[in-house]
Coordinates of N, CA, C and O in Angstrom, one line a residue:
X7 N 14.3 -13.9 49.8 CA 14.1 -15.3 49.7 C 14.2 -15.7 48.2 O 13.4 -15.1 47.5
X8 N 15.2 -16.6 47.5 CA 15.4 -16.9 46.8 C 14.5 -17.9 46.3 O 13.9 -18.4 47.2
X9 N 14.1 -18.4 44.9 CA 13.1 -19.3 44.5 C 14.0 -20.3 43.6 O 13.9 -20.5 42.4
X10 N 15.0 -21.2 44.7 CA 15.8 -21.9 43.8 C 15.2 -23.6 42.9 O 15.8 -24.3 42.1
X11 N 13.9 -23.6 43.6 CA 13.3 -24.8 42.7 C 12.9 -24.3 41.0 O 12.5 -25.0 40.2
X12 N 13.0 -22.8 40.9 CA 12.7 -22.2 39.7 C 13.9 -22.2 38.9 O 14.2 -21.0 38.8
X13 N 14.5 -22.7 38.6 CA 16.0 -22.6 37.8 C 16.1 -23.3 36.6 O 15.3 -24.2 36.5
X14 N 17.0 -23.0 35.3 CA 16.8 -23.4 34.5 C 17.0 -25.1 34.1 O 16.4 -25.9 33.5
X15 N 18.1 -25.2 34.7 CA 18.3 -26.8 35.7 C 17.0 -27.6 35.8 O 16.6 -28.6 35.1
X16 N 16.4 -27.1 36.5 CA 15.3 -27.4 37.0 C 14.2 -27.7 35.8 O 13.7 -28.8 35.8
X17 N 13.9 -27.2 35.3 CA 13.0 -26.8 34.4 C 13.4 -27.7 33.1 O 12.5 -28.2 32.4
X18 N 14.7 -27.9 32.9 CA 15.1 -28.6 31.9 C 15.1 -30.0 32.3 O 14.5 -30.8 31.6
X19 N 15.6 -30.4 33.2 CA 15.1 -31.6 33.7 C 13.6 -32.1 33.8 O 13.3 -33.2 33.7
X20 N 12.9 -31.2 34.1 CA 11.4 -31.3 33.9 C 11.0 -31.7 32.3 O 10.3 -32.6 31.9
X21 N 11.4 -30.7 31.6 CA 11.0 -30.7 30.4 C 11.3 -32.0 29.8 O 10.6 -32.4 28.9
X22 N 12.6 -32.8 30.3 CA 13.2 -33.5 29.5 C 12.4 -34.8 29.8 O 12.3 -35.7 29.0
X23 N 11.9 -34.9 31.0 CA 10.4 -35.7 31.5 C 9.2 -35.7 30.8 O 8.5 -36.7 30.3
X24 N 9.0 -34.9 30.8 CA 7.8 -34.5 29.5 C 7.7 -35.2 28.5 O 7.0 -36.1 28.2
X25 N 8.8 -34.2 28.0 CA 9.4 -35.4 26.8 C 9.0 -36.9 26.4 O 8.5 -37.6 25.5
X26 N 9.6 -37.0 27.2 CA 9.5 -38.5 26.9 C 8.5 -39.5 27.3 O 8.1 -40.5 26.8
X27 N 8.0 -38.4 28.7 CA 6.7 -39.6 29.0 C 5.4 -39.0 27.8 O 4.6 -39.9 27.5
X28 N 5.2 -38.0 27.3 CA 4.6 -37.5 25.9 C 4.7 -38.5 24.5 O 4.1 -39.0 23.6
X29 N 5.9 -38.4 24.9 CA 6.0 -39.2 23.1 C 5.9 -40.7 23.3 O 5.5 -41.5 22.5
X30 N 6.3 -41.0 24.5 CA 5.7 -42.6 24.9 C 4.1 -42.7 24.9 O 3.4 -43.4 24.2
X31 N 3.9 -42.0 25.8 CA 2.1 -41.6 25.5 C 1.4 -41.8 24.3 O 0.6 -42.7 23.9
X32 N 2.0 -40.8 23.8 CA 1.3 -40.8 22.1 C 1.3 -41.8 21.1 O 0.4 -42.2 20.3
X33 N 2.8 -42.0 21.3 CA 2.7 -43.8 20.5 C 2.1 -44.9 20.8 O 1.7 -45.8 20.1
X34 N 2.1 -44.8 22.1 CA 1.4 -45.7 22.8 C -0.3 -45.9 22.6 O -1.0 -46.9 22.4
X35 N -0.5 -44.6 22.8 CA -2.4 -44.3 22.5 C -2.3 -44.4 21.2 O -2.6 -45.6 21.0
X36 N -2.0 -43.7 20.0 CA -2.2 -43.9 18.4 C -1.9 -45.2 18.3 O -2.7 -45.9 17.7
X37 N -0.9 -45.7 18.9 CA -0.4 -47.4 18.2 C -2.2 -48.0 18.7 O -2.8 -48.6 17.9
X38 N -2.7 -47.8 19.8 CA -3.8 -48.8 20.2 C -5.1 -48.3 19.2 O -6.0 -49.1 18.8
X39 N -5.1 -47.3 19.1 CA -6.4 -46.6 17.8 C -5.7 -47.4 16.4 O -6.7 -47.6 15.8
X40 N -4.7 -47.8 15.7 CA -4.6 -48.3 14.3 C -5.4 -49.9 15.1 O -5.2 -50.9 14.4
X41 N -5.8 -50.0 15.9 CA -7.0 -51.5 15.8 C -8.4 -51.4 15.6 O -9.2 -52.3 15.3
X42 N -8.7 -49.9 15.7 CA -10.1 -49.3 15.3 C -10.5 -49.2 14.0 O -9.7 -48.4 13.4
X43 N -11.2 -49.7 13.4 CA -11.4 -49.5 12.3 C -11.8 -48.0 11.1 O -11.8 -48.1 9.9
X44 N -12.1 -47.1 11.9 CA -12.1 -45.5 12.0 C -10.4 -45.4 11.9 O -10.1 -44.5 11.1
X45 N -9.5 -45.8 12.4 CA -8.2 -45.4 12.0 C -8.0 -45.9 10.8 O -7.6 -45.1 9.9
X46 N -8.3 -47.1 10.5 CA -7.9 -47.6 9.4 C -8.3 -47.2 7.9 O -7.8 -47.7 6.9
X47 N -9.4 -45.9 7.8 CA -10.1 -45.0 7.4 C -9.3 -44.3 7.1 O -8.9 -44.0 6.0
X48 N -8.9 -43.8 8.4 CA -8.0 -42.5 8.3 C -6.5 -41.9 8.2 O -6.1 -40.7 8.3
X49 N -5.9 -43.2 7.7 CA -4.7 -43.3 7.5 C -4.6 -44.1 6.0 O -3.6 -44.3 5.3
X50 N -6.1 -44.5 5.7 CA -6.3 -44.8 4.0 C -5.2 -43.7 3.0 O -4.6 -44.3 2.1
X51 N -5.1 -42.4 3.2 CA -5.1 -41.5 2.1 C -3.3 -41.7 2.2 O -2.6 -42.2 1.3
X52 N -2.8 -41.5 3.2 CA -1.6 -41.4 3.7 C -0.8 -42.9 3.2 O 0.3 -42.8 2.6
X53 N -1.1 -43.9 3.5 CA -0.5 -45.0 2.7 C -0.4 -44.8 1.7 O 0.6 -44.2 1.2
X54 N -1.8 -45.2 1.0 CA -2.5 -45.5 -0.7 C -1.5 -44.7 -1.5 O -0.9 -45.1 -2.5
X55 N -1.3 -43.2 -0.8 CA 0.2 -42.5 -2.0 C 1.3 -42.7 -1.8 O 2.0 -42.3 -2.7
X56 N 1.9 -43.4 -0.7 CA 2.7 -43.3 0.0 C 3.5 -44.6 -1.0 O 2.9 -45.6 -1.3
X57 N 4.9 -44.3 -1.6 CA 5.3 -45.2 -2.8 C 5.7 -46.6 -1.7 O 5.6 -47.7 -2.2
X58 N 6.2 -46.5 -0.4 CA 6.7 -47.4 0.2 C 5.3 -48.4 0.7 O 5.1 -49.6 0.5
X59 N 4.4 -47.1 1.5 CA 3.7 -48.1 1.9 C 1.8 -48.9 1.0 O 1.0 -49.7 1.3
X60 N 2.0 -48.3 0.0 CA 1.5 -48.7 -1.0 C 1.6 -49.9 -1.3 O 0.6 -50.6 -1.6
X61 N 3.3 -50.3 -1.4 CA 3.2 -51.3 -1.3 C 3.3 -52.8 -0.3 O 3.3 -54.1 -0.5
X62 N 3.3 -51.9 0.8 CA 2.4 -52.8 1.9 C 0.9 -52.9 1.9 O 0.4 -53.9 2.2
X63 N 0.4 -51.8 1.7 CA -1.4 -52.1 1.5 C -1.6 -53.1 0.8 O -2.3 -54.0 1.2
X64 N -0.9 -53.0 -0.7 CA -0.9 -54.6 -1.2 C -0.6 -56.1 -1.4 O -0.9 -57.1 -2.1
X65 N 0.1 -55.6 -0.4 CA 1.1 -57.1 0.6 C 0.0 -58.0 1.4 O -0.6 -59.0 1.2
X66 N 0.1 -56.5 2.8 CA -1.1 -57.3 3.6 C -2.3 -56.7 4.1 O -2.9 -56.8 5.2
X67 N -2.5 -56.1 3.0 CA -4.0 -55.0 3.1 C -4.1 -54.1 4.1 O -3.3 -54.3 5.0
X68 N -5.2 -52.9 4.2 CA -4.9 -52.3 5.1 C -5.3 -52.3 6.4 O -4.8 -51.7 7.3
X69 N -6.2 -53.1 6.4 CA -6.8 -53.6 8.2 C -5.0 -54.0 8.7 O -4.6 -53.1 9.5
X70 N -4.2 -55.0 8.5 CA -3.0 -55.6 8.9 C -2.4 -54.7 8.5 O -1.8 -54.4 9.6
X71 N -2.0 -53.9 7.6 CA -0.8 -52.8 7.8 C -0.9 -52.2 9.1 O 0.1 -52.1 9.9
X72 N -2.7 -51.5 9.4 CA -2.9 -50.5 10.3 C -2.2 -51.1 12.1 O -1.8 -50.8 13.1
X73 N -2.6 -52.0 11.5 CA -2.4 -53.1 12.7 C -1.0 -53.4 13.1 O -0.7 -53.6 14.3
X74 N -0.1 -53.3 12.0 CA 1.4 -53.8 12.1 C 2.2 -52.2 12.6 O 3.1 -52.2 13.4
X75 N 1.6 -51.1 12.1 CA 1.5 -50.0 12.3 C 1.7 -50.0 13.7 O 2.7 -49.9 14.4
X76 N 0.3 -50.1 14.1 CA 0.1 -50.1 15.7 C 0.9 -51.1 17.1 O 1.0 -50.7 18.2
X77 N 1.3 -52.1 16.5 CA 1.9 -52.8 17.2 C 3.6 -52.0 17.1 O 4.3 -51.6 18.0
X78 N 3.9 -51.9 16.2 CA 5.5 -51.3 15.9 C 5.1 -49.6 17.2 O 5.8 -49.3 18.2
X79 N 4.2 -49.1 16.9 CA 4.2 -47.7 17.9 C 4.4 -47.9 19.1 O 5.2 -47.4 19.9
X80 N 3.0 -49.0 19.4 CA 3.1 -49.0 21.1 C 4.6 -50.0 21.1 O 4.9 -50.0 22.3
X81 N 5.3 -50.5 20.6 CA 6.8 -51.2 21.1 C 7.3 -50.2 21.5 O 7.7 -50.0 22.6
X82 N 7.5 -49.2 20.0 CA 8.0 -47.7 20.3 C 8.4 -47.0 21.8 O 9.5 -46.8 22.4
X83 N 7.1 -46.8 22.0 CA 6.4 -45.8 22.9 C 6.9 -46.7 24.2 O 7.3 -46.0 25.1
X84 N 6.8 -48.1 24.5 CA 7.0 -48.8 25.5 C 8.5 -48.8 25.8 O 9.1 -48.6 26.9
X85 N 9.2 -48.9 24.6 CA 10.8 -49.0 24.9 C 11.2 -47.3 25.0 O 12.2 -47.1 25.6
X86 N 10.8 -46.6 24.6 CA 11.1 -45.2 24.8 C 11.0 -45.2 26.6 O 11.9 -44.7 27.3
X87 N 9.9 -45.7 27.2 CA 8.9 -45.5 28.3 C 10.2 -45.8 29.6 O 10.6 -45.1 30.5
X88 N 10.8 -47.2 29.2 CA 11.7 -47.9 30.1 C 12.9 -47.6 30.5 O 13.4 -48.0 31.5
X89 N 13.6 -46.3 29.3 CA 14.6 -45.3 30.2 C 15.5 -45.5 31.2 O 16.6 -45.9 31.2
X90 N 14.7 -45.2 32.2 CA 15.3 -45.4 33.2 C 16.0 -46.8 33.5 O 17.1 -47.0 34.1
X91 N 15.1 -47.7 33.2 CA 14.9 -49.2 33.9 C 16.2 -49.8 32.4 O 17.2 -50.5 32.4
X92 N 15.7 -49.3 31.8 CA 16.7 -50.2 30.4 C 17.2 -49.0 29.3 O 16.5 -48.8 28.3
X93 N 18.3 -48.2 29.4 CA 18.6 -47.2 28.5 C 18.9 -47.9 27.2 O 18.7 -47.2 26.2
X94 N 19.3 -49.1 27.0 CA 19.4 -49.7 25.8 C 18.7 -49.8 25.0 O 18.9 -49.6 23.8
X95 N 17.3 -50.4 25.5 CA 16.1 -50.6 25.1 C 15.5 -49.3 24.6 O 14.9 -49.3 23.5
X96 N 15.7 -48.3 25.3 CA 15.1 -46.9 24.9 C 16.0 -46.8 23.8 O 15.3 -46.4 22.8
X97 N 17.0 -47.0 23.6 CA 17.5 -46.5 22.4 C 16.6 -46.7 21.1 O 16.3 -45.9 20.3
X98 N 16.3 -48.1 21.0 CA 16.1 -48.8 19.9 C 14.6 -48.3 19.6 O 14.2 -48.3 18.5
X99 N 13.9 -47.9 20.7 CA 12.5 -47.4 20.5 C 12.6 -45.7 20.0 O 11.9 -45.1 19.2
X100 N 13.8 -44.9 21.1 CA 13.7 -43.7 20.1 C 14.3 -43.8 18.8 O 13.9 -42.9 18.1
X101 N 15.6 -44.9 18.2 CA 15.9 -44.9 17.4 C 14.7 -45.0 15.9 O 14.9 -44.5 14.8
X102 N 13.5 -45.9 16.5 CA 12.7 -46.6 15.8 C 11.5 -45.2 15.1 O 11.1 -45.2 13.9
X103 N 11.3 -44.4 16.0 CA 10.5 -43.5 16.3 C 11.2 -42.1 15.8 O 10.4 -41.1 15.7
X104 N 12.7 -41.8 15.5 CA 13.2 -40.9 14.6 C 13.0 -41.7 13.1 O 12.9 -40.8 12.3
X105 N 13.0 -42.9 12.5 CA 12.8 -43.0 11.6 C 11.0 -42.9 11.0 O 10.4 -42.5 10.0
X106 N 10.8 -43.6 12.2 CA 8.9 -43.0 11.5 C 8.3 -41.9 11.5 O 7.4 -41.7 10.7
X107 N 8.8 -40.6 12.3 CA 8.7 -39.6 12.1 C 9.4 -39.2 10.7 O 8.6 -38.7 9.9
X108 N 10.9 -39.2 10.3 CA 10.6 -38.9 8.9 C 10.4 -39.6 7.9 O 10.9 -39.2 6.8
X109 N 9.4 -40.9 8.0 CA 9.2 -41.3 7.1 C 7.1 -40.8 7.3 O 6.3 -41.3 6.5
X110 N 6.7 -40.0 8.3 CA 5.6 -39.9 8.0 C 5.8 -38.4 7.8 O 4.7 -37.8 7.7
X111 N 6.9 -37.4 7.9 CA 7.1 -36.5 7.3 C 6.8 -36.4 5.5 O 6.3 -35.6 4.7
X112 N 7.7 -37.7 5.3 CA 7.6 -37.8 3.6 C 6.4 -38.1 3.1 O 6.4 -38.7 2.0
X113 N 5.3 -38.0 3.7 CA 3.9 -38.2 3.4 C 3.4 -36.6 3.3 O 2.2 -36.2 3.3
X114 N 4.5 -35.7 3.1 CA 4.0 -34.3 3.2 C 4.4 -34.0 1.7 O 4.1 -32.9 1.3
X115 N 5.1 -34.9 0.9 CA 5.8 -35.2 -0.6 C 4.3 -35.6 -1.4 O 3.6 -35.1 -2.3
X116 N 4.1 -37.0 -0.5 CA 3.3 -37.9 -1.5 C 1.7 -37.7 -1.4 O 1.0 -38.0 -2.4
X117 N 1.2 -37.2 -0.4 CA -0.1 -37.3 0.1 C -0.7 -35.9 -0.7 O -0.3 -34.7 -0.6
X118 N -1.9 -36.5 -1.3 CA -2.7 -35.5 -2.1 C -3.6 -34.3 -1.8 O -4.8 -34.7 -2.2
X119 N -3.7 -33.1 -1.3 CA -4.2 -32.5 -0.6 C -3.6 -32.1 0.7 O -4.2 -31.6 1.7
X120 N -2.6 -32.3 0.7 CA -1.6 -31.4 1.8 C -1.7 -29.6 1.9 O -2.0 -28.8 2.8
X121 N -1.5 -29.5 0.8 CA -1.4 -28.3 0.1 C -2.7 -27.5 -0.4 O -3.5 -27.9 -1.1
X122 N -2.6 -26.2 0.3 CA -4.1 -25.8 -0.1 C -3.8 -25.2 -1.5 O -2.7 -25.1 -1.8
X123 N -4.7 -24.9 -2.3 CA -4.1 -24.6 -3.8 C -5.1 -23.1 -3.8 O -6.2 -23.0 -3.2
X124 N -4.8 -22.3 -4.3 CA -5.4 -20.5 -4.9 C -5.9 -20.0 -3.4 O -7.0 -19.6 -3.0
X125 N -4.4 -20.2 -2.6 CA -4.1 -19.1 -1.9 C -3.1 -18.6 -1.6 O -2.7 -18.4 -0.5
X126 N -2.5 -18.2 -3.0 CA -1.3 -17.8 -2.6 C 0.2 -18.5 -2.1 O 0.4 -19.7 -2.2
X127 N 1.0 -17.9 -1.6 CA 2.1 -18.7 -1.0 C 1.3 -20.1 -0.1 O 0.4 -20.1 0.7
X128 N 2.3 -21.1 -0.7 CA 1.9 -22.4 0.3 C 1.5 -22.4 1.5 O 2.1 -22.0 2.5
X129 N 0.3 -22.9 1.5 CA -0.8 -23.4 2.7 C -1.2 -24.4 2.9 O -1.8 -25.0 2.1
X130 N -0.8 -25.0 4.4 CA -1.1 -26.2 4.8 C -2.8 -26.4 4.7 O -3.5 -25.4 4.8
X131 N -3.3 -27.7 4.6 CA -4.5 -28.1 4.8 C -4.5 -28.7 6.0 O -3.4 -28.9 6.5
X132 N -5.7 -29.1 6.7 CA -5.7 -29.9 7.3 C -5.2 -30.7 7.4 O -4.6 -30.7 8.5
X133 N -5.1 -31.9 6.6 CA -4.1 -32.8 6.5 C -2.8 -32.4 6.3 O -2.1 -33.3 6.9
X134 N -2.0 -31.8 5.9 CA -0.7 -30.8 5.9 C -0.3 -30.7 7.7 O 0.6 -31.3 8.4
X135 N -1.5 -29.7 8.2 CA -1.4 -29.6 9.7 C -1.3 -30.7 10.1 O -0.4 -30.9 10.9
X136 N -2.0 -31.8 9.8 CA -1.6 -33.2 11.0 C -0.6 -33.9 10.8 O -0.3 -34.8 11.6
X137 N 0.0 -33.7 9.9 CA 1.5 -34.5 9.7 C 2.6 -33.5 10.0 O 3.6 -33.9 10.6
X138 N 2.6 -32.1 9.5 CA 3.8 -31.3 10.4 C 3.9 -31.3 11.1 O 4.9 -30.7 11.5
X139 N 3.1 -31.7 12.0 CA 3.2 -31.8 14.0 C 4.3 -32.9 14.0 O 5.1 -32.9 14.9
X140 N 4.5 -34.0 12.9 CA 5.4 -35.0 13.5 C 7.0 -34.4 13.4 O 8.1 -35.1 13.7
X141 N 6.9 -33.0 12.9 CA 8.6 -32.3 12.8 C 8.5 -32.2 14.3 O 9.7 -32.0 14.6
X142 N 7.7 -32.1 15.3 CA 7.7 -31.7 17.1 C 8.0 -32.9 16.8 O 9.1 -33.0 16.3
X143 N 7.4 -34.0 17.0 CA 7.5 -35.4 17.6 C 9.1 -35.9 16.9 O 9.9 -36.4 17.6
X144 N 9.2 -35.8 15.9 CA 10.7 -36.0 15.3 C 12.0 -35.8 16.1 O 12.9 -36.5 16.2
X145 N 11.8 -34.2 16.8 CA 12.7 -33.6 17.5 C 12.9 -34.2 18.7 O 14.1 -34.5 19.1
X146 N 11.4 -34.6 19.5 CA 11.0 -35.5 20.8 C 12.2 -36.3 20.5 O 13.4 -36.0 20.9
X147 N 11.7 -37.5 19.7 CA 12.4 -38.6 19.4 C 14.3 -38.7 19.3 O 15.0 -39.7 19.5
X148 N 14.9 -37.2 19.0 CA 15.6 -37.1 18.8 C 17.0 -37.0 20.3 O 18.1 -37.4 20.6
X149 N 15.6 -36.0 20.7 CA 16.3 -36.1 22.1 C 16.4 -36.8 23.0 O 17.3 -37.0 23.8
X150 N 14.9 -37.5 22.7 CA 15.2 -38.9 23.9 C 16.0 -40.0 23.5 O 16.2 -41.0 24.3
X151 N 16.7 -40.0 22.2 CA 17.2 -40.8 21.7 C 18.7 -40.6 22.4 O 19.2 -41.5 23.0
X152 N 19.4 -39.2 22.4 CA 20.3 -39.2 22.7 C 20.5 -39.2 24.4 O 21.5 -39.4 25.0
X153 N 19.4 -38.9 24.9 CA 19.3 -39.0 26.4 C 19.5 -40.5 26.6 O 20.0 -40.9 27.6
X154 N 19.0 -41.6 25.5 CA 19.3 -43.1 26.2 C 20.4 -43.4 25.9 O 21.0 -44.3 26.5
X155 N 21.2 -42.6 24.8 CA 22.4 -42.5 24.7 C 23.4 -42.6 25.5 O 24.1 -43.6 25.5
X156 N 23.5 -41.7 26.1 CA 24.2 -41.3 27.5 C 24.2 -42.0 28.3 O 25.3 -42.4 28.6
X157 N 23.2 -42.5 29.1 CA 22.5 -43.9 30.0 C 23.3 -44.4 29.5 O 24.4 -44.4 29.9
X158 N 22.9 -45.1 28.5 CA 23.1 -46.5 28.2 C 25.1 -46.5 28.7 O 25.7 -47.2 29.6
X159 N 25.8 -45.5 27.7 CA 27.0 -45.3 28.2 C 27.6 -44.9 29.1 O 28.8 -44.6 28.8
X160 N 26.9 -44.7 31.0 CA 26.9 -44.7 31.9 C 26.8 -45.8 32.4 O 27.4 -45.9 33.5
X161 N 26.3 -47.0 31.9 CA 26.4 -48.1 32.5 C 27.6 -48.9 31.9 O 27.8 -50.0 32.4

């Protein structure tokens, strides 16, 4: 007896599900936390150095940045979501969501305390750790981008 629902086929199509309903997820949930004001805390350190968005903190402060933040994710995360129903639309959300990932990668440049200091070869900090996770979500983005790709030019 052969186990043909176990196949790499299989699996990869699975995965590629994941994918996407994950990184829709995630933007979707974080975009709705930049309205809490505990986010708006915690994404203080990561602007304030940040040479771009620095100067948005002093445009339109950081309660409304956090907020503009949050509203751009969950669009993200929603047009990522729609795939199937609108491959077009996914584009522009994974398109949107490869560029915030490396632009919250480059918060790994500007952000103070990334880097643990007298231990030797380079060590992430905590904060180091929470932003290299977005090289996974970068990749996400990357692939779902080219999967609405394809869609889109199927239709």
């Amino acid at each position: 007896m052969r186990m043909q629902f176990i196949s790499a086929k299989n699996i990869h199509t699975v995965g590629r599900s994941v994918i996407r309903s994950a990184l829709a997820l995630n933007l979707v949930w974080i975009g709705r936390l930049k309205f809490e004001d505990y986010e708006v805390e915690n994404i203080r350190p990561l602007v304030a150095s940040s040479p771009l968005f620095s100067l948005l903190v002093d445009k339109l402060g950081e309660k409304q940045l956090a907020r503009l933040i949050g509203v751009t994710e969950i669009a993200m995360g929603s047009l990522i979501a729609v795939q199937p129903l609108n491959p077009r639309a996914s584009v522009l959300g994974s398109l949107g969501a490869v560029g915030m990932f490396a632009g919250t990668l480059s918060f790994l440049a500007t952000t103070p305390g990334v880097w643990q200091e007298n231990h030797g070869a380079p060590k992430l900090s905590m904060v180091g750790q929470f932003l290299v996770k977005d090289s996974v979500l970068l990749g996400a983005s990357l692939v779902t981008l080219a999967e609405s790709l394809q869609a889109a030019q199927r239709r």
